[in-house]
Amino acid sequence: MLDEIAVFWSKNGLGEININNINPLEIVINNCFECCSVPPVDKKLCSFSAGLLEGIITGNTGIGGTIKETECQGSGHNHCMYKMIK
């Protein structure tokens, strides 16, 4: 399923997904559509991506948890990182 999410993300111009870790789940998005074109503003900007990832993952796996953005291009990182918090 994670491979399908990565293909969907790329195909729809949302960015490029890489899975850094499975347990706990850690997802990195490069060229994130929400923030890659804005200068750093010292805060995380990608709540839509976090919510979409959470809905897809929890809805299709039955695994409960919250996807939290831990790093963002909007706060000066070169990617956005999301972690599953159970």
PDB file of N, CA and C in Angstrom:
ATOM      1  N   MET A   1       0.810  -1.190   0.000  1.00  0.00           N
ATOM      2  CA  MET A   1       0.000   0.000   0.000  1.00  0.00           C
ATOM      3  C   MET A   1       0.862   1.267   0.000  1.00  0.00           C
ATOM      4  N   LEU A   2       1.987   1.261   0.712  1.00  0.00           N
ATOM      5  CA  LEU A   2       2.840   2.443   0.753  1.00  0.00           C
ATOM      6  C   LEU A   2       3.403   2.774  -0.621  1.00  0.00           C
ATOM      7  N   ASP A   3       3.701   1.736  -1.405  1.00  0.00           N
ATOM      8  CA  ASP A   3       4.167   1.967  -2.777  1.00  0.00           C
ATOM      9  C   ASP A   3       3.073   2.632  -3.610  1.00  0.00           C
ATOM     10  N   GLU A   4       1.830   2.211  -3.410  1.00  0.00           N
ATOM     11  CA  GLU A   4       0.711   2.806  -4.140  1.00  0.00           C
ATOM     12  C   GLU A   4       0.531   4.279  -3.773  1.00  0.00           C
ATOM     13  N   ILE A   5       0.728   4.604  -2.500  1.00  0.00           N
ATOM     14  CA  ILE A   5       0.630   6.001  -2.069  1.00  0.00           C
ATOM     15  C   ILE A   5       1.714   6.825  -2.753  1.00  0.00           C
ATOM     16  N   ALA A   6       2.932   6.286  -2.809  1.00  0.00           N
ATOM     17  CA  ALA A   6       4.045   7.001  -3.445  1.00  0.00           C
ATOM     18  C   ALA A   6       3.761   7.256  -4.921  1.00  0.00           C
ATOM     19  N   VAL A   7       3.207   6.265  -5.611  1.00  0.00           N
ATOM     20  CA  VAL A   7       2.872   6.426  -7.029  1.00  0.00           C
ATOM     21  C   VAL A   7       1.781   7.483  -7.187  1.00  0.00           C
ATOM     22  N   PHE A   8       0.740   7.412  -6.366  1.00  0.00           N
ATOM     23  CA  PHE A   8      -0.346   8.396  -6.406  1.00  0.00           C
ATOM     24  C   PHE A   8       0.194   9.811  -6.193  1.00  0.00           C
ATOM     25  N   TRP A   9       1.057   9.973  -5.184  1.00  0.00           N
ATOM     26  CA  TRP A   9       1.602  11.291  -4.845  1.00  0.00           C
ATOM     27  C   TRP A   9       2.364  11.873  -6.033  1.00  0.00           C
ATOM     28  N   SER A  10       3.233  11.052  -6.609  1.00  0.00           N
ATOM     29  CA  SER A  10       4.056  11.498  -7.735  1.00  0.00           C
ATOM     30  C   SER A  10       3.207  11.787  -8.974  1.00  0.00           C
ATOM     31  N   LYS A  11       2.301  10.868  -9.280  1.00  0.00           N
ATOM     32  CA  LYS A  11       1.459  10.983 -10.476  1.00  0.00           C
ATOM     33  C   LYS A  11       0.600  12.245 -10.451  1.00  0.00           C
ATOM     34  N   ASN A  12       0.219  12.685  -9.257  1.00  0.00           N
ATOM     35  CA  ASN A  12      -0.646  13.851  -9.117  1.00  0.00           C
ATOM     36  C   ASN A  12       0.109  15.133  -8.762  1.00  0.00           C
ATOM     37  N   GLY A  13       1.428  15.101  -8.891  1.00  0.00           N
ATOM     38  CA  GLY A  13       2.233  16.295  -8.673  1.00  0.00           C
ATOM     39  C   GLY A  13       2.284  16.784  -7.242  1.00  0.00           C
ATOM     40  N   LEU A  14       2.105  15.860  -6.283  1.00  0.00           N
ATOM     41  CA  LEU A  14       2.092  16.242  -4.874  1.00  0.00           C
ATOM     42  C   LEU A  14       3.478  16.210  -4.241  1.00  0.00           C
ATOM     43  N   GLY A  15       4.431  15.584  -4.911  1.00  0.00           N
ATOM     44  CA  GLY A  15       5.787  15.447  -4.390  1.00  0.00           C
ATOM     45  C   GLY A  15       6.289  14.033  -4.608  1.00  0.00           C
ATOM     46  N   GLU A  16       7.461  13.765  -4.053  1.00  0.00           N
ATOM     47  CA  GLU A  16       8.086  12.443  -4.182  1.00  0.00           C
ATOM     48  C   GLU A  16       8.215  11.824  -2.801  1.00  0.00           C
ATOM     49  N   ILE A  17       7.546  10.692  -2.593  1.00  0.00           N
ATOM     50  CA  ILE A  17       7.534  10.028  -1.290  1.00  0.00           C
ATOM     51  C   ILE A  17       8.629   8.977  -1.209  1.00  0.00           C
ATOM     52  N   ASN A  18       9.310   8.971  -0.060  1.00  0.00           N
ATOM     53  CA  ASN A  18      10.251   7.912   0.295  1.00  0.00           C
ATOM     54  C   ASN A  18       9.877   7.422   1.684  1.00  0.00           C
ATOM     55  N   ILE A  19       9.916   6.117   1.876  1.00  0.00           N
ATOM     56  CA  ILE A  19       9.637   5.532   3.185  1.00  0.00           C
ATOM     57  C   ILE A  19      10.977   5.324   3.879  1.00  0.00           C
ATOM     58  N   ASN A  20      11.220   6.059   4.965  1.00  0.00           N
ATOM     59  CA  ASN A  20      12.474   5.926   5.708  1.00  0.00           C
ATOM     60  C   ASN A  20      12.445   4.749   6.659  1.00  0.00           C
ATOM     61  N   ASN A  21      11.273   4.468   7.234  1.00  0.00           N
ATOM     62  CA  ASN A  21      11.147   3.424   8.240  1.00  0.00           C
ATOM     63  C   ASN A  21       9.706   2.924   8.234  1.00  0.00           C
ATOM     64  N   ILE A  22       9.535   1.650   8.537  1.00  0.00           N
ATOM     65  CA  ILE A  22       8.196   1.060   8.579  1.00  0.00           C
ATOM     66  C   ILE A  22       7.626   1.076   9.992  1.00  0.00           C
ATOM     67  N   ASN A  23       8.433   0.724  10.979  1.00  0.00           N
ATOM     68  CA  ASN A  23       7.927   0.636  12.347  1.00  0.00           C
ATOM     69  C   ASN A  23       8.915   1.288  13.306  1.00  0.00           C
ATOM     70  N   PRO A  24       8.657   2.507  13.731  1.00  0.00           N
ATOM     71  CA  PRO A  24       7.465   3.301  13.438  1.00  0.00           C
ATOM     72  C   PRO A  24       7.529   3.889  12.030  1.00  0.00           C
ATOM     73  N   LEU A  25       6.366   4.113  11.462  1.00  0.00           N
ATOM     74  CA  LEU A  25       6.280   4.619  10.097  1.00  0.00           C
ATOM     75  C   LEU A  25       6.854   6.031  10.011  1.00  0.00           C
ATOM     76  N   GLU A  26       7.757   6.215   9.047  1.00  0.00           N
ATOM     77  CA  GLU A  26       8.391   7.510   8.820  1.00  0.00           C
ATOM     78  C   GLU A  26       8.430   7.762   7.317  1.00  0.00           C
ATOM     79  N   ILE A  27       7.759   8.811   6.879  1.00  0.00           N
ATOM     80  CA  ILE A  27       7.626   9.136   5.456  1.00  0.00           C
ATOM     81  C   ILE A  27       8.297  10.477   5.188  1.00  0.00           C
ATOM     82  N   VAL A  28       9.100  10.529   4.126  1.00  0.00           N
ATOM     83  CA  VAL A  28       9.731  11.778   3.701  1.00  0.00           C
ATOM     84  C   VAL A  28       9.150  12.168   2.347  1.00  0.00           C
ATOM     85  N   ILE A  29       8.776  13.427   2.210  1.00  0.00           N
ATOM     86  CA  ILE A  29       8.292  13.943   0.930  1.00  0.00           C
ATOM     87  C   ILE A  29       9.252  15.028   0.455  1.00  0.00           C
ATOM     88  N   ASN A  30       9.790  14.831  -0.733  1.00  0.00           N
ATOM     89  CA  ASN A  30      10.611  15.845  -1.389  1.00  0.00           C
ATOM     90  C   ASN A  30       9.733  16.587  -2.388  1.00  0.00           C
ATOM     91  N   ASN A  31      10.036  17.842  -2.601  1.00  0.00           N
ATOM     92  CA  ASN A  31       9.269  18.683  -3.534  1.00  0.00           C
ATOM     93  C   ASN A  31       7.783  18.710  -3.186  1.00  0.00           C
ATOM     94  N   CYS A  32       7.492  18.877  -1.923  1.00  0.00           N
ATOM     95  CA  CYS A  32       6.110  18.898  -1.431  1.00  0.00           C
ATOM     96  C   CYS A  32       5.335  20.061  -2.052  1.00  0.00           C
ATOM     97  N   PHE A  33       4.193  19.750  -2.610  1.00  0.00           N
ATOM     98  CA  PHE A  33       3.391  20.763  -3.307  1.00  0.00           C
ATOM     99  C   PHE A  33       2.923  21.887  -2.389  1.00  0.00           C
ATOM    100  N   GLU A  34       2.789  21.610  -1.099  1.00  0.00           N
ATOM    101  CA  GLU A  34       2.266  22.625  -0.182  1.00  0.00           C
ATOM    102  C   GLU A  34       3.283  23.702   0.163  1.00  0.00           C
ATOM    103  N   CYS A  35       4.564  23.360   0.126  1.00  0.00           N
ATOM    104  CA  CYS A  35       5.528  24.322   0.663  1.00  0.00           C
ATOM    105  C   CYS A  35       6.795  24.516  -0.165  1.00  0.00           C
ATOM    106  N   CYS A  36       7.007  23.745  -1.225  1.00  0.00           N
ATOM    107  CA  CYS A  36       8.289  23.829  -1.938  1.00  0.00           C
ATOM    108  C   CYS A  36       8.490  25.158  -2.651  1.00  0.00           C
ATOM    109  N   SER A  37       7.443  25.899  -2.887  1.00  0.00           N
ATOM    110  CA  SER A  37       7.590  27.159  -3.623  1.00  0.00           C
ATOM    111  C   SER A  37       7.547  28.401  -2.727  1.00  0.00           C
ATOM    112  N   VAL A  38       7.519  28.190  -1.411  1.00  0.00           N
ATOM    113  CA  VAL A  38       7.499  29.335  -0.502  1.00  0.00           C
ATOM    114  C   VAL A  38       8.819  29.406   0.261  1.00  0.00           C
ATOM    115  N   PRO A  39       9.248  30.606   0.630  1.00  0.00           N
ATOM    116  CA  PRO A  39      10.472  30.716   1.426  1.00  0.00           C
ATOM    117  C   PRO A  39      10.212  30.205   2.841  1.00  0.00           C
ATOM    118  N   PRO A  40      11.263  29.789   3.556  1.00  0.00           N
ATOM    119  CA  PRO A  40      11.081  29.325   4.940  1.00  0.00           C
ATOM    120  C   PRO A  40      10.414  30.391   5.806  1.00  0.00           C
ATOM    121  N   VAL A  41       9.427  29.961   6.572  1.00  0.00           N
ATOM    122  CA  VAL A  41       8.686  30.871   7.454  1.00  0.00           C
ATOM    123  C   VAL A  41       8.723  30.400   8.908  1.00  0.00           C
ATOM    124  N   ASP A  42       9.630  29.469   9.207  1.00  0.00           N
ATOM    125  CA  ASP A  42       9.832  28.956  10.569  1.00  0.00           C
ATOM    126  C   ASP A  42       8.616  28.258  11.168  1.00  0.00           C
ATOM    127  N   LYS A  43       7.805  27.626  10.318  1.00  0.00           N
ATOM    128  CA  LYS A  43       6.726  26.791  10.842  1.00  0.00           C
ATOM    129  C   LYS A  43       6.379  25.711   9.828  1.00  0.00           C
ATOM    130  N   LYS A  44       5.721  24.681  10.316  1.00  0.00           N
ATOM    131  CA  LYS A  44       5.295  23.576   9.455  1.00  0.00           C
ATOM    132  C   LYS A  44       4.028  23.996   8.719  1.00  0.00           C
ATOM    133  N   LEU A  45       3.969  23.676   7.431  1.00  0.00           N
ATOM    134  CA  LEU A  45       2.891  24.175   6.576  1.00  0.00           C
ATOM    135  C   LEU A  45       1.995  23.089   5.983  1.00  0.00           C
ATOM    136  N   CYS A  46       2.291  21.840   6.210  1.00  0.00           N
ATOM    137  CA  CYS A  46       1.697  20.775   5.395  1.00  0.00           C
ATOM    138  C   CYS A  46       0.643  19.943   6.122  1.00  0.00           C
ATOM    139  N   SER A  47      -0.304  20.598   6.741  1.00  0.00           N
ATOM    140  CA  SER A  47      -1.350  19.873   7.466  1.00  0.00           C
ATOM    141  C   SER A  47      -2.254  19.077   6.525  1.00  0.00           C
ATOM    142  N   PHE A  48      -2.451  19.556   5.297  1.00  0.00           N
ATOM    143  CA  PHE A  48      -3.268  18.811   4.336  1.00  0.00           C
ATOM    144  C   PHE A  48      -2.614  17.471   4.011  1.00  0.00           C
ATOM    145  N   SER A  49      -1.320  17.487   3.733  1.00  0.00           N
ATOM    146  CA  SER A  49      -0.611  16.237   3.428  1.00  0.00           C
ATOM    147  C   SER A  49      -0.658  15.284   4.612  1.00  0.00           C
ATOM    148  N   ALA A  50      -0.446  15.804   5.819  1.00  0.00           N
ATOM    149  CA  ALA A  50      -0.490  14.960   7.012  1.00  0.00           C
ATOM    150  C   ALA A  50      -1.865  14.311   7.157  1.00  0.00           C
ATOM    151  N   GLY A  51      -2.914  15.082   6.989  1.00  0.00           N
ATOM    152  CA  GLY A  51      -4.268  14.544   7.102  1.00  0.00           C
ATOM    153  C   GLY A  51      -4.602  13.539   6.021  1.00  0.00           C
ATOM    154  N   LEU A  52      -4.165  13.820   4.797  1.00  0.00           N
ATOM    155  CA  LEU A  52      -4.415  12.895   3.692  1.00  0.00           C
ATOM    156  C   LEU A  52      -3.683  11.578   3.912  1.00  0.00           C
ATOM    157  N   LEU A  53      -2.414  11.646   4.303  1.00  0.00           N
ATOM    158  CA  LEU A  53      -1.654  10.425   4.595  1.00  0.00           C
ATOM    159  C   LEU A  53      -2.310   9.638   5.727  1.00  0.00           C
ATOM    160  N   GLU A  54      -2.697  10.333   6.786  1.00  0.00           N
ATOM    161  CA  GLU A  54      -3.338   9.668   7.922  1.00  0.00           C
ATOM    162  C   GLU A  54      -4.627   8.969   7.503  1.00  0.00           C
ATOM    163  N   GLY A  55      -5.458   9.646   6.740  1.00  0.00           N
ATOM    164  CA  GLY A  55      -6.718   9.052   6.296  1.00  0.00           C
ATOM    165  C   GLY A  55      -6.510   7.832   5.423  1.00  0.00           C
ATOM    166  N   ILE A  56      -5.581   7.917   4.488  1.00  0.00           N
ATOM    167  CA  ILE A  56      -5.309   6.788   3.595  1.00  0.00           C
ATOM    168  C   ILE A  56      -4.765   5.606   4.381  1.00  0.00           C
ATOM    169  N   ILE A  57      -3.792   5.862   5.243  1.00  0.00           N
ATOM    170  CA  ILE A  57      -3.130   4.766   5.960  1.00  0.00           C
ATOM    171  C   ILE A  57      -4.053   4.136   6.991  1.00  0.00           C
ATOM    172  N   THR A  58      -4.693   4.941   7.831  1.00  0.00           N
ATOM    173  CA  THR A  58      -5.557   4.358   8.858  1.00  0.00           C
ATOM    174  C   THR A  58      -6.811   3.746   8.251  1.00  0.00           C
ATOM    175  N   GLY A  59      -7.329   4.361   7.204  1.00  0.00           N
ATOM    176  CA  GLY A  59      -8.533   3.840   6.556  1.00  0.00           C
ATOM    177  C   GLY A  59      -8.325   2.527   5.832  1.00  0.00           C
ATOM    178  N   ASN A  60      -7.112   2.296   5.340  1.00  0.00           N
ATOM    179  CA  ASN A  60      -6.846   1.080   4.572  1.00  0.00           C
ATOM    180  C   ASN A  60      -6.173  -0.026   5.365  1.00  0.00           C
ATOM    181  N   THR A  61      -5.642   0.301   6.536  1.00  0.00           N
ATOM    182  CA  THR A  61      -4.943  -0.725   7.314  1.00  0.00           C
ATOM    183  C   THR A  61      -5.649  -1.061   8.614  1.00  0.00           C
ATOM    184  N   GLY A  62      -6.494  -0.159   9.092  1.00  0.00           N
ATOM    185  CA  GLY A  62      -7.132  -0.372  10.383  1.00  0.00           C
ATOM    186  C   GLY A  62      -6.206  -0.056  11.547  1.00  0.00           C
ATOM    187  N   ILE A  63      -4.980   0.356  11.246  1.00  0.00           N
ATOM    188  CA  ILE A  63      -4.029   0.721  12.287  1.00  0.00           C
ATOM    189  C   ILE A  63      -4.375   2.127  12.759  1.00  0.00           C
ATOM    190  N   GLY A  64      -4.587   2.272  14.048  1.00  0.00           N
ATOM    191  CA  GLY A  64      -4.911   3.581  14.586  1.00  0.00           C
ATOM    192  C   GLY A  64      -3.661   4.405  14.817  1.00  0.00           C
ATOM    193  N   GLY A  65      -3.791   5.693  14.716  1.00  0.00           N
ATOM    194  CA  GLY A  65      -2.661   6.574  14.965  1.00  0.00           C
ATOM    195  C   GLY A  65      -2.858   7.907  14.282  1.00  0.00           C
ATOM    196  N   THR A  66      -1.916   8.775  14.523  1.00  0.00           N
ATOM    197  CA  THR A  66      -1.933  10.115  13.956  1.00  0.00           C
ATOM    198  C   THR A  66      -0.650  10.331  13.177  1.00  0.00           C
ATOM    199  N   ILE A  67      -0.760  10.917  12.000  1.00  0.00           N
ATOM    200  CA  ILE A  67       0.427  11.296  11.238  1.00  0.00           C
ATOM    201  C   ILE A  67       0.785  12.723  11.638  1.00  0.00           C
ATOM    202  N   LYS A  68       2.012  12.896  12.095  1.00  0.00           N
ATOM    203  CA  LYS A  68       2.479  14.211  12.545  1.00  0.00           C
ATOM    204  C   LYS A  68       3.651  14.648  11.677  1.00  0.00           C
ATOM    205  N   GLU A  69       3.591  15.873  11.188  1.00  0.00           N
ATOM    206  CA  GLU A  69       4.715  16.421  10.429  1.00  0.00           C
ATOM    207  C   GLU A  69       5.785  16.857  11.422  1.00  0.00           C
ATOM    208  N   THR A  70       6.989  16.294  11.288  1.00  0.00           N
ATOM    209  CA  THR A  70       8.073  16.600  12.216  1.00  0.00           C
ATOM    210  C   THR A  70       9.129  17.519  11.612  1.00  0.00           C
ATOM    211  N   GLU A  71       9.232  17.547  10.290  1.00  0.00           N
ATOM    212  CA  GLU A  71      10.150  18.446   9.594  1.00  0.00           C
ATOM    213  C   GLU A  71       9.423  18.969   8.362  1.00  0.00           C
ATOM    214  N   CYS A  72       9.712  20.221   7.991  1.00  0.00           N
ATOM    215  CA  CYS A  72       9.015  20.837   6.860  1.00  0.00           C
ATOM    216  C   CYS A  72       9.949  21.775   6.105  1.00  0.00           C
ATOM    217  N   GLN A  73       9.785  21.796   4.797  1.00  0.00           N
ATOM    218  CA  GLN A  73      10.524  22.766   3.996  1.00  0.00           C
ATOM    219  C   GLN A  73      10.172  24.186   4.434  1.00  0.00           C
ATOM    220  N   GLY A  74       8.975  24.373   4.923  1.00  0.00           N
ATOM    221  CA  GLY A  74       8.548  25.686   5.401  1.00  0.00           C
ATOM    222  C   GLY A  74       9.300  26.154   6.632  1.00  0.00           C
ATOM    223  N   SER A  75       9.921  25.206   7.357  1.00  0.00           N
ATOM    224  CA  SER A  75      10.713  25.580   8.529  1.00  0.00           C
ATOM    225  C   SER A  75      12.211  25.454   8.251  1.00  0.00           C
ATOM    226  N   GLY A  76      12.569  25.373   6.966  1.00  0.00           N
ATOM    227  CA  GLY A  76      13.977  25.399   6.587  1.00  0.00           C
ATOM    228  C   GLY A  76      14.617  24.065   6.255  1.00  0.00           C
ATOM    229  N   HIS A  77      13.891  22.961   6.382  1.00  0.00           N
ATOM    230  CA  HIS A  77      14.437  21.653   6.013  1.00  0.00           C
ATOM    231  C   HIS A  77      14.392  21.491   4.491  1.00  0.00           C
ATOM    232  N   ASN A  78      15.126  20.511   3.972  1.00  0.00           N
ATOM    233  CA  ASN A  78      15.115  20.299   2.518  1.00  0.00           C
ATOM    234  C   ASN A  78      14.076  19.267   2.098  1.00  0.00           C
ATOM    235  N   HIS A  79      13.191  18.889   3.016  1.00  0.00           N
ATOM    236  CA  HIS A  79      12.125  17.916   2.764  1.00  0.00           C
ATOM    237  C   HIS A  79      11.064  18.088   3.854  1.00  0.00           C
ATOM    238  N   CYS A  80       9.980  17.357   3.716  1.00  0.00           N
ATOM    239  CA  CYS A  80       8.974  17.272   4.776  1.00  0.00           C
ATOM    240  C   CYS A  80       8.984  15.841   5.299  1.00  0.00           C
ATOM    241  N   MET A  81       8.939  15.675   6.613  1.00  0.00           N
ATOM    242  CA  MET A  81       8.949  14.343   7.214  1.00  0.00           C
ATOM    243  C   MET A  81       7.715  14.171   8.093  1.00  0.00           C
ATOM    244  N   TYR A  82       7.126  12.990   7.981  1.00  0.00           N
ATOM    245  CA  TYR A  82       5.923  12.651   8.736  1.00  0.00           C
ATOM    246  C   TYR A  82       6.170  11.359   9.497  1.00  0.00           C
ATOM    247  N   LYS A  83       5.678  11.301  10.745  1.00  0.00           N
ATOM    248  CA  LYS A  83       5.804  10.092  11.556  1.00  0.00           C
ATOM    249  C   LYS A  83       4.431   9.692  12.073  1.00  0.00           C
ATOM    250  N   MET A  84       4.222   8.374  12.155  1.00  0.00           N
ATOM    251  CA  MET A  84       2.982   7.836  12.717  1.00  0.00           C
ATOM    252  C   MET A  84       3.147   7.769  14.227  1.00  0.00           C
ATOM    253  N   ILE A  85       2.261   8.431  14.937  1.00  0.00           N
ATOM    254  CA  ILE A  85       2.237   8.426  16.395  1.00  0.00           C
ATOM    255  C   ILE A  85       1.043   7.581  16.815  1.00  0.00           C
ATOM    256  N   LYS A  86       1.294   6.516  17.563  1.00  0.00           N
ATOM    257  CA  LYS A  86       0.191   5.636  17.993  1.00  0.00           C
ATOM    258  C   LYS A  86      -0.283   6.006  19.373  1.00  0.00           C
TER     259      LYS A  86
END
